[in-house]
mmCIF file of the N, C-alpha and C atoms, coordinates in Angstrom:
data_MODEL
# 
_entry.id   MODEL 
# 
loop_
_atom_site.group_PDB 
_atom_site.id 
_atom_site.type_symbol 
_atom_site.label_atom_id 
_atom_site.label_alt_id 
_atom_site.label_comp_id 
_atom_site.label_asym_id 
_atom_site.label_entity_id 
_atom_site.label_seq_id 
_atom_site.pdbx_PDB_ins_code 
_atom_site.Cartn_x 
_atom_site.Cartn_y 
_atom_site.Cartn_z 
_atom_site.occupancy 
_atom_site.B_iso_or_equiv 
_atom_site.pdbx_formal_charge 
_atom_site.auth_seq_id 
_atom_site.auth_comp_id 
_atom_site.auth_asym_id 
_atom_site.auth_atom_id 
_atom_site.pdbx_PDB_model_num 
ATOM 1   N N  . UNK A 1 1  ? 97.988  102.474 106.464 1.00 0.00 ? 1  UNK A N  1 
ATOM 2   C CA . UNK A 1 1  ? 96.530  102.868 105.462 1.00 0.00 ? 1  UNK A CA 1 
ATOM 3   C C  . UNK A 1 1  ? 96.940  104.455 105.282 1.00 0.00 ? 1  UNK A C  1 
ATOM 4   N N  . UNK A 1 2  ? 97.531  105.254 105.497 1.00 0.00 ? 2  UNK A N  1 
ATOM 5   C CA . UNK A 1 2  ? 97.321  106.209 104.518 1.00 0.00 ? 2  UNK A CA 1 
ATOM 6   C C  . UNK A 1 2  ? 98.076  106.203 103.440 1.00 0.00 ? 2  UNK A C  1 
ATOM 7   N N  . UNK A 1 3  ? 98.658  105.297 103.230 1.00 0.00 ? 3  UNK A N  1 
ATOM 8   C CA . UNK A 1 3  ? 99.719  105.022 102.228 1.00 0.00 ? 3  UNK A CA 1 
ATOM 9   C C  . UNK A 1 3  ? 99.071  104.372 100.827 1.00 0.00 ? 3  UNK A C  1 
ATOM 10  N N  . UNK A 1 4  ? 97.808  103.692 101.619 1.00 0.00 ? 4  UNK A N  1 
ATOM 11  C CA . UNK A 1 4  ? 97.251  102.944 100.706 1.00 0.00 ? 4  UNK A CA 1 
ATOM 12  C C  . UNK A 1 4  ? 96.073  103.263 99.562  1.00 0.00 ? 4  UNK A C  1 
ATOM 13  N N  . UNK A 1 5  ? 96.070  104.646 100.196 1.00 0.00 ? 5  UNK A N  1 
ATOM 14  C CA . UNK A 1 5  ? 95.348  105.787 99.500  1.00 0.00 ? 5  UNK A CA 1 
ATOM 15  C C  . UNK A 1 5  ? 96.200  106.407 98.459  1.00 0.00 ? 5  UNK A C  1 
ATOM 16  N N  . UNK A 1 6  ? 97.511  106.126 98.477  1.00 0.00 ? 6  UNK A N  1 
ATOM 17  C CA . UNK A 1 6  ? 98.354  107.121 97.447  1.00 0.00 ? 6  UNK A CA 1 
ATOM 18  C C  . UNK A 1 6  ? 98.393  108.264 97.720  1.00 0.00 ? 6  UNK A C  1 
ATOM 19  N N  . UNK A 1 7  ? 97.797  108.955 98.412  1.00 0.00 ? 7  UNK A N  1 
ATOM 20  C CA . UNK A 1 7  ? 97.226  110.741 98.383  1.00 0.00 ? 7  UNK A CA 1 
ATOM 21  C C  . UNK A 1 7  ? 98.654  110.873 99.335  1.00 0.00 ? 7  UNK A C  1 
ATOM 22  N N  . UNK A 1 8  ? 98.775  112.353 99.430  1.00 0.00 ? 8  UNK A N  1 
ATOM 23  C CA . UNK A 1 8  ? 100.147 112.916 100.336 1.00 0.00 ? 8  UNK A CA 1 
ATOM 24  C C  . UNK A 1 8  ? 99.995  112.956 101.950 1.00 0.00 ? 8  UNK A C  1 
ATOM 25  N N  . UNK A 1 9  ? 100.572 112.752 102.485 1.00 0.00 ? 9  UNK A N  1 
ATOM 26  C CA . UNK A 1 9  ? 100.502 112.892 104.139 1.00 0.00 ? 9  UNK A CA 1 
ATOM 27  C C  . UNK A 1 9  ? 101.395 113.998 104.391 1.00 0.00 ? 9  UNK A C  1 
ATOM 28  N N  . UNK A 1 10 ? 101.166 114.640 105.141 1.00 0.00 ? 10 UNK A N  1 
ATOM 29  C CA . UNK A 1 10 ? 101.562 116.182 106.001 1.00 0.00 ? 10 UNK A CA 1 
ATOM 30  C C  . UNK A 1 10 ? 101.764 115.490 107.297 1.00 0.00 ? 10 UNK A C  1 
ATOM 31  N N  . UNK A 1 11 ? 102.687 115.556 108.240 1.00 0.00 ? 11 UNK A N  1 
ATOM 32  C CA . UNK A 1 11 ? 103.130 115.331 109.333 1.00 0.00 ? 11 UNK A CA 1 
ATOM 33  C C  . UNK A 1 11 ? 104.028 115.855 110.181 1.00 0.00 ? 11 UNK A C  1 
ATOM 34  N N  . UNK A 1 12 ? 103.704 116.852 111.337 1.00 0.00 ? 12 UNK A N  1 
ATOM 35  C CA . UNK A 1 12 ? 105.024 117.199 112.175 1.00 0.00 ? 12 UNK A CA 1 
ATOM 36  C C  . UNK A 1 12 ? 106.015 116.262 112.605 1.00 0.00 ? 12 UNK A C  1 
ATOM 37  N N  . UNK A 1 13 ? 107.180 116.762 112.446 1.00 0.00 ? 13 UNK A N  1 
ATOM 38  C CA . UNK A 1 13 ? 108.619 116.055 112.972 1.00 0.00 ? 13 UNK A CA 1 
ATOM 39  C C  . UNK A 1 13 ? 108.674 115.793 114.041 1.00 0.00 ? 13 UNK A C  1 
ATOM 40  N N  . UNK A 1 14 ? 109.235 115.244 114.582 1.00 0.00 ? 14 UNK A N  1 
ATOM 41  C CA . UNK A 1 14 ? 109.904 115.095 115.958 1.00 0.00 ? 14 UNK A CA 1 
ATOM 42  C C  . UNK A 1 14 ? 110.915 115.097 116.460 1.00 0.00 ? 14 UNK A C  1 
ATOM 43  N N  . UNK A 1 15 ? 111.633 115.967 117.351 1.00 0.00 ? 15 UNK A N  1 
ATOM 44  C CA . UNK A 1 15 ? 112.541 116.487 117.711 1.00 0.00 ? 15 UNK A CA 1 
ATOM 45  C C  . UNK A 1 15 ? 113.718 115.324 117.611 1.00 0.00 ? 15 UNK A C  1 
ATOM 46  N N  . UNK A 1 16 ? 114.622 115.036 117.290 1.00 0.00 ? 16 UNK A N  1 
ATOM 47  C CA . UNK A 1 16 ? 115.676 113.582 117.380 1.00 0.00 ? 16 UNK A CA 1 
ATOM 48  C C  . UNK A 1 16 ? 115.212 112.583 117.021 1.00 0.00 ? 16 UNK A C  1 
ATOM 49  N N  . UNK A 1 17 ? 114.331 112.420 115.924 1.00 0.00 ? 17 UNK A N  1 
ATOM 50  C CA . UNK A 1 17 ? 113.788 111.251 115.550 1.00 0.00 ? 17 UNK A CA 1 
ATOM 51  C C  . UNK A 1 17 ? 114.242 111.030 114.142 1.00 0.00 ? 17 UNK A C  1 
ATOM 52  N N  . UNK A 1 18 ? 114.626 110.131 113.694 1.00 0.00 ? 18 UNK A N  1 
ATOM 53  C CA . UNK A 1 18 ? 115.048 109.901 112.261 1.00 0.00 ? 18 UNK A CA 1 
ATOM 54  C C  . UNK A 1 18 ? 113.863 109.496 111.845 1.00 0.00 ? 18 UNK A C  1 
ATOM 55  N N  . UNK A 1 19 ? 112.781 110.421 111.200 1.00 0.00 ? 19 UNK A N  1 
ATOM 56  C CA . UNK A 1 19 ? 111.655 109.990 110.467 1.00 0.00 ? 19 UNK A CA 1 
ATOM 57  C C  . UNK A 1 19 ? 111.832 109.276 109.437 1.00 0.00 ? 19 UNK A C  1 
ATOM 58  N N  . UNK A 1 20 ? 110.578 107.875 109.226 1.00 0.00 ? 20 UNK A N  1 
ATOM 59  C CA . UNK A 1 20 ? 110.512 107.086 107.981 1.00 0.00 ? 20 UNK A CA 1 
ATOM 60  C C  . UNK A 1 20 ? 109.684 107.616 106.706 1.00 0.00 ? 20 UNK A C  1 
ATOM 61  N N  . UNK A 1 21 ? 110.480 107.128 105.711 1.00 0.00 ? 21 UNK A N  1 
ATOM 62  C CA . UNK A 1 21 ? 109.760 107.718 104.891 1.00 0.00 ? 21 UNK A CA 1 
ATOM 63  C C  . UNK A 1 21 ? 109.659 108.697 104.321 1.00 0.00 ? 21 UNK A C  1 
ATOM 64  N N  . UNK A 1 22 ? 111.145 109.647 104.270 1.00 0.00 ? 22 UNK A N  1 
ATOM 65  C CA . UNK A 1 22 ? 111.378 111.050 103.508 1.00 0.00 ? 22 UNK A CA 1 
ATOM 66  C C  . UNK A 1 22 ? 110.905 110.940 102.019 1.00 0.00 ? 22 UNK A C  1 
ATOM 67  N N  . UNK A 1 23 ? 110.975 110.017 101.768 1.00 0.00 ? 23 UNK A N  1 
ATOM 68  C CA . UNK A 1 23 ? 110.576 110.238 100.275 1.00 0.00 ? 23 UNK A CA 1 
ATOM 69  C C  . UNK A 1 23 ? 109.290 110.348 99.672  1.00 0.00 ? 23 UNK A C  1 
ATOM 70  N N  . UNK A 1 24 ? 108.486 110.452 100.784 1.00 0.00 ? 24 UNK A N  1 
ATOM 71  C CA . UNK A 1 24 ? 106.896 110.186 100.271 1.00 0.00 ? 24 UNK A CA 1 
ATOM 72  C C  . UNK A 1 24 ? 106.348 110.802 101.384 1.00 0.00 ? 24 UNK A C  1 
ATOM 73  N N  . UNK A 1 25 ? 106.512 111.325 102.873 1.00 0.00 ? 25 UNK A N  1 
ATOM 74  C CA . UNK A 1 25 ? 106.290 111.836 103.350 1.00 0.00 ? 25 UNK A CA 1 
ATOM 75  C C  . UNK A 1 25 ? 106.417 113.548 103.396 1.00 0.00 ? 25 UNK A C  1 
ATOM 76  N N  . UNK A 1 26 ? 105.733 114.116 103.744 1.00 0.00 ? 26 UNK A N  1 
ATOM 77  C CA . UNK A 1 26 ? 105.985 115.816 103.919 1.00 0.00 ? 26 UNK A CA 1 
ATOM 78  C C  . UNK A 1 26 ? 106.136 115.816 104.840 1.00 0.00 ? 26 UNK A C  1 
ATOM 79  N N  . UNK A 1 27 ? 107.259 116.239 105.932 1.00 0.00 ? 27 UNK A N  1 
ATOM 80  C CA . UNK A 1 27 ? 108.001 116.189 107.241 1.00 0.00 ? 27 UNK A CA 1 
ATOM 81  C C  . UNK A 1 27 ? 108.000 117.451 107.959 1.00 0.00 ? 27 UNK A C  1 
ATOM 82  N N  . UNK A 1 28 ? 107.244 118.577 108.508 1.00 0.00 ? 28 UNK A N  1 
ATOM 83  C CA . UNK A 1 28 ? 107.211 119.738 108.898 1.00 0.00 ? 28 UNK A CA 1 
ATOM 84  C C  . UNK A 1 28 ? 107.562 120.122 110.097 1.00 0.00 ? 28 UNK A C  1 
ATOM 85  N N  . UNK A 1 29 ? 108.594 120.819 110.441 1.00 0.00 ? 29 UNK A N  1 
ATOM 86  C CA . UNK A 1 29 ? 108.898 121.249 111.690 1.00 0.00 ? 29 UNK A CA 1 
ATOM 87  C C  . UNK A 1 29 ? 108.476 122.086 112.717 1.00 0.00 ? 29 UNK A C  1 
ATOM 88  N N  . UNK A 1 30 ? 107.391 122.833 112.288 1.00 0.00 ? 30 UNK A N  1 
ATOM 89  C CA . UNK A 1 30 ? 106.475 123.697 112.995 1.00 0.00 ? 30 UNK A CA 1 
ATOM 90  C C  . UNK A 1 30 ? 105.020 124.023 112.103 1.00 0.00 ? 30 UNK A C  1 
ATOM 91  N N  . UNK A 1 31 ? 104.457 124.091 113.183 1.00 0.00 ? 31 UNK A N  1 
ATOM 92  C CA . UNK A 1 31 ? 102.841 124.813 112.521 1.00 0.00 ? 31 UNK A CA 1 
ATOM 93  C C  . UNK A 1 31 ? 102.702 125.333 111.099 1.00 0.00 ? 31 UNK A C  1 
ATOM 94  N N  . UNK A 1 32 ? 103.748 126.255 111.178 1.00 0.00 ? 32 UNK A N  1 
ATOM 95  C CA . UNK A 1 32 ? 103.425 127.167 109.879 1.00 0.00 ? 32 UNK A CA 1 
ATOM 96  C C  . UNK A 1 32 ? 104.437 126.623 108.450 1.00 0.00 ? 32 UNK A C  1 
ATOM 97  N N  . UNK A 1 33 ? 105.273 125.321 108.892 1.00 0.00 ? 33 UNK A N  1 
ATOM 98  C CA . UNK A 1 33 ? 105.596 124.918 107.765 1.00 0.00 ? 33 UNK A CA 1 
ATOM 99  C C  . UNK A 1 33 ? 104.692 123.444 107.719 1.00 0.00 ? 33 UNK A C  1 
ATOM 100 N N  . UNK A 1 34 ? 103.442 123.230 108.366 1.00 0.00 ? 34 UNK A N  1 
ATOM 101 C CA . UNK A 1 34 ? 102.755 122.120 108.331 1.00 0.00 ? 34 UNK A CA 1 
ATOM 102 C C  . UNK A 1 34 ? 101.646 123.025 106.872 1.00 0.00 ? 34 UNK A C  1 
ATOM 103 N N  . UNK A 1 35 ? 101.500 123.955 107.289 1.00 0.00 ? 35 UNK A N  1 
ATOM 104 C CA . UNK A 1 35 ? 100.573 124.794 106.456 1.00 0.00 ? 35 UNK A CA 1 
ATOM 105 C C  . UNK A 1 35 ? 100.623 124.503 105.315 1.00 0.00 ? 35 UNK A C  1 
ATOM 106 N N  . UNK A 1 36 ? 102.149 125.235 105.075 1.00 0.00 ? 36 UNK A N  1 
ATOM 107 C CA . UNK A 1 36 ? 103.257 125.181 103.991 1.00 0.00 ? 36 UNK A CA 1 
ATOM 108 C C  . UNK A 1 36 ? 102.842 123.679 103.057 1.00 0.00 ? 36 UNK A C  1 
ATOM 109 N N  . UNK A 1 37 ? 103.192 123.192 103.660 1.00 0.00 ? 37 UNK A N  1 
ATOM 110 C CA . UNK A 1 37 ? 103.481 121.961 103.220 1.00 0.00 ? 37 UNK A CA 1 
ATOM 111 C C  . UNK A 1 37 ? 102.200 120.844 102.742 1.00 0.00 ? 37 UNK A C  1 
ATOM 112 N N  . UNK A 1 38 ? 101.136 121.260 103.241 1.00 0.00 ? 38 UNK A N  1 
ATOM 113 C CA . UNK A 1 38 ? 99.431  121.340 103.172 1.00 0.00 ? 38 UNK A CA 1 
ATOM 114 C C  . UNK A 1 38 ? 99.275  121.621 102.138 1.00 0.00 ? 38 UNK A C  1 
ATOM 115 N N  . UNK A 1 39 ? 99.717  123.032 101.625 1.00 0.00 ? 39 UNK A N  1 
ATOM 116 C CA . UNK A 1 39 ? 99.616  123.408 100.136 1.00 0.00 ? 39 UNK A CA 1 
ATOM 117 C C  . UNK A 1 39 ? 100.155 122.746 99.281  1.00 0.00 ? 39 UNK A C  1 
ATOM 118 N N  . UNK A 1 40 ? 101.955 122.185 99.639  1.00 0.00 ? 40 UNK A N  1 
ATOM 119 C CA . UNK A 1 40 ? 102.224 122.002 98.598  1.00 0.00 ? 40 UNK A CA 1 
ATOM 120 C C  . UNK A 1 40 ? 101.947 120.535 98.253  1.00 0.00 ? 40 UNK A C  1 
ATOM 121 N N  . UNK A 1 41 ? 101.113 119.598 99.121  1.00 0.00 ? 41 UNK A N  1 
ATOM 122 C CA . UNK A 1 41 ? 100.717 118.028 99.035  1.00 0.00 ? 41 UNK A CA 1 
ATOM 123 C C  . UNK A 1 41 ? 99.518  118.252 98.243  1.00 0.00 ? 41 UNK A C  1 
ATOM 124 N N  . UNK A 1 42 ? 98.692  119.621 98.574  1.00 0.00 ? 42 UNK A N  1 
ATOM 125 C CA . UNK A 1 42 ? 97.445  119.251 97.820  1.00 0.00 ? 42 UNK A CA 1 
ATOM 126 C C  . UNK A 1 42 ? 97.641  119.773 96.488  1.00 0.00 ? 42 UNK A C  1 
ATOM 127 N N  . UNK A 1 43 ? 98.947  120.462 95.861  1.00 0.00 ? 43 UNK A N  1 
ATOM 128 C CA . UNK A 1 43 ? 99.058  120.522 94.534  1.00 0.00 ? 43 UNK A CA 1 
ATOM 129 C C  . UNK A 1 43 ? 99.946  119.368 94.131  1.00 0.00 ? 43 UNK A C  1 
ATOM 130 N N  . UNK A 1 44 ? 100.348 118.714 94.862  1.00 0.00 ? 44 UNK A N  1 
ATOM 131 C CA . UNK A 1 44 ? 101.148 116.885 93.770  1.00 0.00 ? 44 UNK A CA 1 
ATOM 132 C C  . UNK A 1 44 ? 100.378 116.331 93.241  1.00 0.00 ? 44 UNK A C  1 
ATOM 133 N N  . UNK A 1 45 ? 100.949 116.185 91.860  1.00 0.00 ? 45 UNK A N  1 
ATOM 134 C CA . UNK A 1 45 ? 100.115 115.468 91.150  1.00 0.00 ? 45 UNK A CA 1 
ATOM 135 C C  . UNK A 1 45 ? 100.605 113.769 91.023  1.00 0.00 ? 45 UNK A C  1 
ATOM 136 N N  . UNK A 1 46 ? 99.444  113.280 90.216  1.00 0.00 ? 46 UNK A N  1 
ATOM 137 C CA . UNK A 1 46 ? 99.908  111.836 90.336  1.00 0.00 ? 46 UNK A CA 1 
ATOM 138 C C  . UNK A 1 46 ? 101.536 111.487 89.663  1.00 0.00 ? 46 UNK A C  1 
ATOM 139 N N  . UNK A 1 47 ? 102.080 111.188 90.277  1.00 0.00 ? 47 UNK A N  1 
ATOM 140 C CA . UNK A 1 47 ? 103.683 110.470 89.709  1.00 0.00 ? 47 UNK A CA 1 
ATOM 141 C C  . UNK A 1 47 ? 104.140 110.033 91.011  1.00 0.00 ? 47 UNK A C  1 
ATOM 142 N N  . UNK A 1 48 ? 105.343 109.868 90.660  1.00 0.00 ? 48 UNK A N  1 
ATOM 143 C CA . UNK A 1 48 ? 106.194 108.873 91.383  1.00 0.00 ? 48 UNK A CA 1 
ATOM 144 C C  . UNK A 1 48 ? 106.066 108.420 93.034  1.00 0.00 ? 48 UNK A C  1 
ATOM 145 N N  . UNK A 1 49 ? 105.453 109.432 93.449  1.00 0.00 ? 49 UNK A N  1 
ATOM 146 C CA . UNK A 1 49 ? 105.298 109.362 95.002  1.00 0.00 ? 49 UNK A CA 1 
ATOM 147 C C  . UNK A 1 49 ? 104.327 109.145 95.581  1.00 0.00 ? 49 UNK A C  1 
ATOM 148 N N  . UNK A 1 50 ? 103.176 108.789 94.233  1.00 0.00 ? 50 UNK A N  1 
ATOM 149 C CA . UNK A 1 50 ? 101.925 108.327 94.552  1.00 0.00 ? 50 UNK A CA 1 
ATOM 150 C C  . UNK A 1 50 ? 102.020 106.727 94.239  1.00 0.00 ? 50 UNK A C  1 
ATOM 151 N N  . UNK A 1 51 ? 103.017 106.507 93.112  1.00 0.00 ? 51 UNK A N  1 
ATOM 152 C CA . UNK A 1 51 ? 103.217 105.248 93.144  1.00 0.00 ? 51 UNK A CA 1 
ATOM 153 C C  . UNK A 1 51 ? 103.952 104.373 94.293  1.00 0.00 ? 51 UNK A C  1 
ATOM 154 N N  . UNK A 1 52 ? 104.917 104.913 94.407  1.00 0.00 ? 52 UNK A N  1 
ATOM 155 C CA . UNK A 1 52 ? 105.588 105.060 95.753  1.00 0.00 ? 52 UNK A CA 1 
ATOM 156 C C  . UNK A 1 52 ? 104.809 104.373 97.280  1.00 0.00 ? 52 UNK A C  1 
ATOM 157 N N  . UNK A 1 53 ? 104.134 105.374 97.492  1.00 0.00 ? 53 UNK A N  1 
ATOM 158 C CA . UNK A 1 53 ? 103.115 105.118 98.303  1.00 0.00 ? 53 UNK A CA 1 
ATOM 159 C C  . UNK A 1 53 ? 102.135 103.969 98.242  1.00 0.00 ? 53 UNK A C  1 
ATOM 160 N N  . UNK A 1 54 ? 102.000 103.795 97.374  1.00 0.00 ? 54 UNK A N  1 
ATOM 161 C CA . UNK A 1 54 ? 100.874 102.486 97.066  1.00 0.00 ? 54 UNK A CA 1 
ATOM 162 C C  . UNK A 1 54 ? 101.878 101.001 97.086  1.00 0.00 ? 54 UNK A C  1 
ATOM 163 N N  . UNK A 1 55 ? 103.249 101.115 96.603  1.00 0.00 ? 55 UNK A N  1 
ATOM 164 C CA . UNK A 1 55 ? 103.873 100.112 97.027  1.00 0.00 ? 55 UNK A CA 1 
ATOM 165 C C  . UNK A 1 55 ? 104.540 99.865  98.032  1.00 0.00 ? 55 UNK A C  1 
ATOM 166 N N  . UNK A 1 56 ? 104.531 101.102 99.136  1.00 0.00 ? 56 UNK A N  1 
ATOM 167 C CA . UNK A 1 56 ? 105.169 100.831 100.740 1.00 0.00 ? 56 UNK A CA 1 
ATOM 168 C C  . UNK A 1 56 ? 103.334 100.116 101.221 1.00 0.00 ? 56 UNK A C  1 
ATOM 169 N N  . UNK A 1 57 ? 102.261 100.614 100.937 1.00 0.00 ? 57 UNK A N  1 
ATOM 170 C CA . UNK A 1 57 ? 101.071 100.340 101.298 1.00 0.00 ? 57 UNK A CA 1 
ATOM 171 C C  . UNK A 1 57 ? 100.914 98.402  101.271 1.00 0.00 ? 57 UNK A C  1 
ATOM 172 N N  . UNK A 1 58 ? 101.371 98.296  100.003 1.00 0.00 ? 58 UNK A N  1 
ATOM 173 C CA . UNK A 1 58 ? 101.116 96.754  99.228  1.00 0.00 ? 58 UNK A CA 1 
ATOM 174 C C  . UNK A 1 58 ? 102.155 95.556  100.300 1.00 0.00 ? 58 UNK A C  1 
ATOM 175 N N  . UNK A 1 59 ? 103.340 96.538  100.738 1.00 0.00 ? 59 UNK A N  1 
ATOM 176 C CA . UNK A 1 59 ? 104.298 95.603  101.383 1.00 0.00 ? 59 UNK A CA 1 
ATOM 177 C C  . UNK A 1 59 ? 104.028 95.513  102.578 1.00 0.00 ? 59 UNK A C  1 
ATOM 178 N N  . UNK A 1 60 ? 102.924 96.237  103.041 1.00 0.00 ? 60 UNK A N  1 
ATOM 179 C CA . UNK A 1 60 ? 102.631 95.972  104.712 1.00 0.00 ? 60 UNK A CA 1 
ATOM 180 C C  . UNK A 1 60 ? 101.311 95.579  104.483 1.00 0.00 ? 60 UNK A C  1 
ATOM 181 N N  . UNK A 1 61 ? 101.071 95.125  103.945 1.00 0.00 ? 61 UNK A N  1 
ATOM 182 C CA . UNK A 1 61 ? 99.468  94.856  103.800 1.00 0.00 ? 61 UNK A CA 1 
ATOM 183 C C  . UNK A 1 61 ? 99.699  93.155  105.105 1.00 0.00 ? 61 UNK A C  1 
ATOM 184 N N  . UNK A 1 62 ? 98.777  92.890  104.980 1.00 0.00 ? 62 UNK A N  1 
ATOM 185 C CA . UNK A 1 62 ? 98.585  91.512  106.245 1.00 0.00 ? 62 UNK A CA 1 
ATOM 186 C C  . UNK A 1 62 ? 97.958  90.706  105.562 1.00 0.00 ? 62 UNK A C  1 
ATOM 187 N N  . UNK A 1 63 ? 97.850  90.529  103.991 1.00 0.00 ? 63 UNK A N  1 
ATOM 188 C CA . UNK A 1 63 ? 98.326  89.451  103.200 1.00 0.00 ? 63 UNK A CA 1 
ATOM 189 C C  . UNK A 1 63 ? 99.274  89.225  103.066 1.00 0.00 ? 63 UNK A C  1 
ATOM 190 N N  . UNK A 1 64 ? 99.865  90.686  102.778 1.00 0.00 ? 64 UNK A N  1 
ATOM 191 C CA . UNK A 1 64 ? 101.802 90.863  102.346 1.00 0.00 ? 64 UNK A CA 1 
ATOM 192 C C  . UNK A 1 64 ? 102.585 90.542  103.029 1.00 0.00 ? 64 UNK A C  1 
ATOM 193 N N  . UNK A 1 65 ? 102.245 90.312  105.010 1.00 0.00 ? 65 UNK A N  1 
ATOM 194 C CA . UNK A 1 65 ? 102.691 89.965  106.061 1.00 0.00 ? 65 UNK A CA 1 
ATOM 195 C C  . UNK A 1 65 ? 102.904 88.457  106.027 1.00 0.00 ? 65 UNK A C  1 
ATOM 196 N N  . UNK A 1 66 ? 101.375 87.904  105.682 1.00 0.00 ? 66 UNK A N  1 
ATOM 197 C CA . UNK A 1 66 ? 101.043 86.524  106.249 1.00 0.00 ? 66 UNK A CA 1 
ATOM 198 C C  . UNK A 1 66 ? 101.791 85.933  104.926 1.00 0.00 ? 66 UNK A C  1 
ATOM 199 N N  . UNK A 1 67 ? 102.000 86.204  103.963 1.00 0.00 ? 67 UNK A N  1 
ATOM 200 C CA . UNK A 1 67 ? 102.842 85.377  103.049 1.00 0.00 ? 67 UNK A CA 1 
ATOM 201 C C  . UNK A 1 67 ? 103.969 85.646  102.765 1.00 0.00 ? 67 UNK A C  1 
ATOM 202 N N  . UNK A 1 68 ? 104.787 85.905  103.212 1.00 0.00 ? 68 UNK A N  1 
ATOM 203 C CA . UNK A 1 68 ? 106.565 86.163  104.060 1.00 0.00 ? 68 UNK A CA 1 
ATOM 204 C C  . UNK A 1 68 ? 106.821 85.565  105.182 1.00 0.00 ? 68 UNK A C  1 
ATOM 205 N N  . UNK A 1 69 ? 105.764 85.334  105.945 1.00 0.00 ? 69 UNK A N  1 
ATOM 206 C CA . UNK A 1 69 ? 105.632 84.688  107.219 1.00 0.00 ? 69 UNK A CA 1 
ATOM 207 C C  . UNK A 1 69 ? 105.661 82.590  106.363 1.00 0.00 ? 69 UNK A C  1 
ATOM 208 N N  . UNK A 1 70 ? 104.045 82.670  105.639 1.00 0.00 ? 70 UNK A N  1 
ATOM 209 C CA . UNK A 1 70 ? 104.434 81.331  104.851 1.00 0.00 ? 70 UNK A CA 1 
ATOM 210 C C  . UNK A 1 70 ? 105.654 81.482  104.670 1.00 0.00 ? 70 UNK A C  1 
ATOM 211 N N  . UNK A 1 71 ? 106.272 82.060  103.545 1.00 0.00 ? 71 UNK A N  1 
ATOM 212 C CA . UNK A 1 71 ? 107.177 81.742  102.620 1.00 0.00 ? 71 UNK A CA 1 
ATOM 213 C C  . UNK A 1 71 ? 108.563 81.566  103.805 1.00 0.00 ? 71 UNK A C  1 
ATOM 214 N N  . UNK A 1 72 ? 108.841 81.910  104.762 1.00 0.00 ? 72 UNK A N  1 
ATOM 215 C CA . UNK A 1 72 ? 109.729 81.155  105.960 1.00 0.00 ? 72 UNK A CA 1 
ATOM 216 C C  . UNK A 1 72 ? 109.688 80.275  106.788 1.00 0.00 ? 72 UNK A C  1 
ATOM 217 N N  . UNK A 1 73 ? 108.151 79.569  107.028 1.00 0.00 ? 73 UNK A N  1 
ATOM 218 C CA . UNK A 1 73 ? 107.441 78.308  107.683 1.00 0.00 ? 73 UNK A CA 1 
ATOM 219 C C  . UNK A 1 73 ? 108.076 77.349  106.734 1.00 0.00 ? 73 UNK A C  1 
ATOM 220 N N  . UNK A 1 74 ? 107.987 78.101  105.390 1.00 0.00 ? 74 UNK A N  1 
ATOM 221 C CA . UNK A 1 74 ? 108.084 76.831  104.164 1.00 0.00 ? 74 UNK A CA 1 
ATOM 222 C C  . UNK A 1 74 ? 109.160 76.600  104.284 1.00 0.00 ? 74 UNK A C  1 
ATOM 223 N N  . UNK A 1 75 ? 110.405 77.670  103.915 1.00 0.00 ? 75 UNK A N  1 
ATOM 224 C CA . UNK A 1 75 ? 111.718 77.319  104.280 1.00 0.00 ? 75 UNK A CA 1 
ATOM 225 C C  . UNK A 1 75 ? 112.169 77.014  105.138 1.00 0.00 ? 75 UNK A C  1 
ATOM 226 N N  . UNK A 1 76 ? 112.003 76.753  106.055 1.00 0.00 ? 76 UNK A N  1 
ATOM 227 C CA . UNK A 1 76 ? 112.372 76.092  107.315 1.00 0.00 ? 76 UNK A CA 1 
ATOM 228 C C  . UNK A 1 76 ? 111.830 74.208  107.499 1.00 0.00 ? 76 UNK A C  1 
ATOM 229 N N  . UNK A 1 77 ? 110.761 74.204  106.743 1.00 0.00 ? 77 UNK A N  1 
ATOM 230 C CA . UNK A 1 77 ? 110.433 72.791  106.912 1.00 0.00 ? 77 UNK A CA 1 
ATOM 231 C C  . UNK A 1 77 ? 109.065 72.570  108.018 1.00 0.00 ? 77 UNK A C  1 
ATOM 232 N N  . UNK A 1 78 ? 108.517 73.755  108.317 1.00 0.00 ? 78 UNK A N  1 
ATOM 233 C CA . UNK A 1 78 ? 107.348 74.267  109.132 1.00 0.00 ? 78 UNK A CA 1 
ATOM 234 C C  . UNK A 1 78 ? 105.835 73.827  108.197 1.00 0.00 ? 78 UNK A C  1 
ATOM 235 N N  . UNK A 1 79 ? 106.164 74.042  107.471 1.00 0.00 ? 79 UNK A N  1 
ATOM 236 C CA . UNK A 1 79 ? 105.287 74.154  106.555 1.00 0.00 ? 79 UNK A CA 1 
ATOM 237 C C  . UNK A 1 79 ? 104.826 73.162  105.277 1.00 0.00 ? 79 UNK A C  1 
# 
């Protein structure tokens, strides 16, 4: 849902977890870094990261998922 706006996302990383979307999310290790990354996110312009976020959102939309299910069902003869 956040990606559908194209706007920057800042989140706290969880120890020992591989975070998804490292190319478009600002991952902070602690509160101080979170504040610093919020400032960076606010200064971010409309560039490739915005376009990529919108692309991720489109790929994960319900209509996109339903289309993929339909294509799979058609490919195996169930539709």
